[in-house]
CSV table of C-alpha atoms in Angstrom, one decimal:
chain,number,residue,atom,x,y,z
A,1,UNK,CA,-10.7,-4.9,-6.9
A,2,UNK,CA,-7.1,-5.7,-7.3
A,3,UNK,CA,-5.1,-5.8,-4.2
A,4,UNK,CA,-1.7,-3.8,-3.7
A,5,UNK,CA,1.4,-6.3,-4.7
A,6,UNK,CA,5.1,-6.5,-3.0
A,7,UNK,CA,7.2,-8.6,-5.1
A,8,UNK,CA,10.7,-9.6,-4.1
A,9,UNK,CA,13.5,-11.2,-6.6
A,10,UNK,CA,16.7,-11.6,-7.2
A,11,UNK,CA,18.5,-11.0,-10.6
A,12,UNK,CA,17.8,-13.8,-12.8
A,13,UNK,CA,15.3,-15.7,-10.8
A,14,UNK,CA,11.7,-15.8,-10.5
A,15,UNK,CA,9.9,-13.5,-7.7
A,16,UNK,CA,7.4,-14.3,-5.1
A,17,UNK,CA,4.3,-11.6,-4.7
A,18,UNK,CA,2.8,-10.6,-1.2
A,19,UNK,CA,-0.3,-9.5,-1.7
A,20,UNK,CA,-2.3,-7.3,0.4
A,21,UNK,CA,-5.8,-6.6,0.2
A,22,UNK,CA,-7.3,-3.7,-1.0
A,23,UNK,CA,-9.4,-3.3,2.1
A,24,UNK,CA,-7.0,-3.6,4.7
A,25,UNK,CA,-4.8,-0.1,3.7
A,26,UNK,CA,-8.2,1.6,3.6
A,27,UNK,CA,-9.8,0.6,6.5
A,28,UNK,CA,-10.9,3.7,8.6
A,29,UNK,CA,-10.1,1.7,11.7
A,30,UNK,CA,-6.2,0.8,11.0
A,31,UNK,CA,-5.8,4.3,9.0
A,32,UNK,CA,-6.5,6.3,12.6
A,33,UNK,CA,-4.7,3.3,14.7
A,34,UNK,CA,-1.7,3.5,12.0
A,35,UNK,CA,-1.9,7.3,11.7
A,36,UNK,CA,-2.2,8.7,15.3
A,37,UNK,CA,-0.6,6.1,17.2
A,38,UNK,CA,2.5,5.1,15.4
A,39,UNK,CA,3.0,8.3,13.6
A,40,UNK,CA,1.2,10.9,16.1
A,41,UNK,CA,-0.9,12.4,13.5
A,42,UNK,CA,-4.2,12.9,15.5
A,43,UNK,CA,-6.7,13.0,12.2
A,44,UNK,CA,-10.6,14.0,13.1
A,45,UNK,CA,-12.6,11.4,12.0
A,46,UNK,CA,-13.2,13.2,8.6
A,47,UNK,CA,-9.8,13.7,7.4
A,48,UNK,CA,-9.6,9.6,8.1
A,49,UNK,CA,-13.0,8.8,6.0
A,50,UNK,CA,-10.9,11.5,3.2
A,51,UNK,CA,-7.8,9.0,3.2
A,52,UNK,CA,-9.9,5.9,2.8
A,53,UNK,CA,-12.2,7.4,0.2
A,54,UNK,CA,-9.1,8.9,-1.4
A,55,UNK,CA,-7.0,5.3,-1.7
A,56,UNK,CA,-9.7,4.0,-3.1
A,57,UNK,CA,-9.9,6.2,-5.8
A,58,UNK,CA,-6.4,5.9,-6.5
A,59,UNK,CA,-6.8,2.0,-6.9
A,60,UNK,CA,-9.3,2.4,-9.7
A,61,UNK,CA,-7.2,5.4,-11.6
A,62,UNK,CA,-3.9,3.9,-11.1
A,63,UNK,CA,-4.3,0.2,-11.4
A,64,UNK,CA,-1.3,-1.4,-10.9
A,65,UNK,CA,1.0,1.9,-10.1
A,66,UNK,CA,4.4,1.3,-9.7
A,67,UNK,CA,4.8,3.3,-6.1
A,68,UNK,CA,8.5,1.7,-5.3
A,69,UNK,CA,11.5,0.1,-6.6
A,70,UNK,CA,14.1,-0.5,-4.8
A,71,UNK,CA,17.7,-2.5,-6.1
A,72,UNK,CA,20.2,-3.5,-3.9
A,73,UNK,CA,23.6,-4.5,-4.1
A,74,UNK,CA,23.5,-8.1,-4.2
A,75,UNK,CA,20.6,-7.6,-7.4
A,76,UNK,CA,17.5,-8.1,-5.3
A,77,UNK,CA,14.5,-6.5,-6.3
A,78,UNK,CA,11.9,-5.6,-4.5
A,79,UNK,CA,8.7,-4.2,-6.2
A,80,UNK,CA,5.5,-2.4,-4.6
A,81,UNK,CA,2.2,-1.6,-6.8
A,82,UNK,CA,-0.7,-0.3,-6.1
């Protein structure tokens, strides 16, 4: 499986990817640490395994979505896919 992408660039030059694995934004253990401790969700453990199993379908539908683009002023680009 693919992993998600973050590409940064400026205007006329060439970007650098980050890449992030695929099984680290749907691990059940960081999706409950992420979710109810930075963001004081407080998920049961099945609406945790329903996010996991849930990104992972996404990956396989939307291969390589586009989820943000963001320009600033300068002209640097910065790109995040799915």
């Amino acid at each position: 499986m693919i992993d998600m992408k973050i590409i940064i660039r400026k205007r006329g030059h060439i970007g650098f990817p980050i890449i992030i694995p695929h099984w680290l934004f749907t691990n059940k253990s960081l999706i409950r640490k992420f979710c109810n401790n930075q963001l004081e969700m407080n998920l049961t453990e099945e609406e945790i395994k329903k996010i996991a199993k849930d990104l992972k379908k996404c990956k396989k539908v939307f291969n390589k979505l586009e989820l943000i683009t963001v320009e600033s002023a300068d002209g640097e680009i910065v790109k995040i896919y799915l």
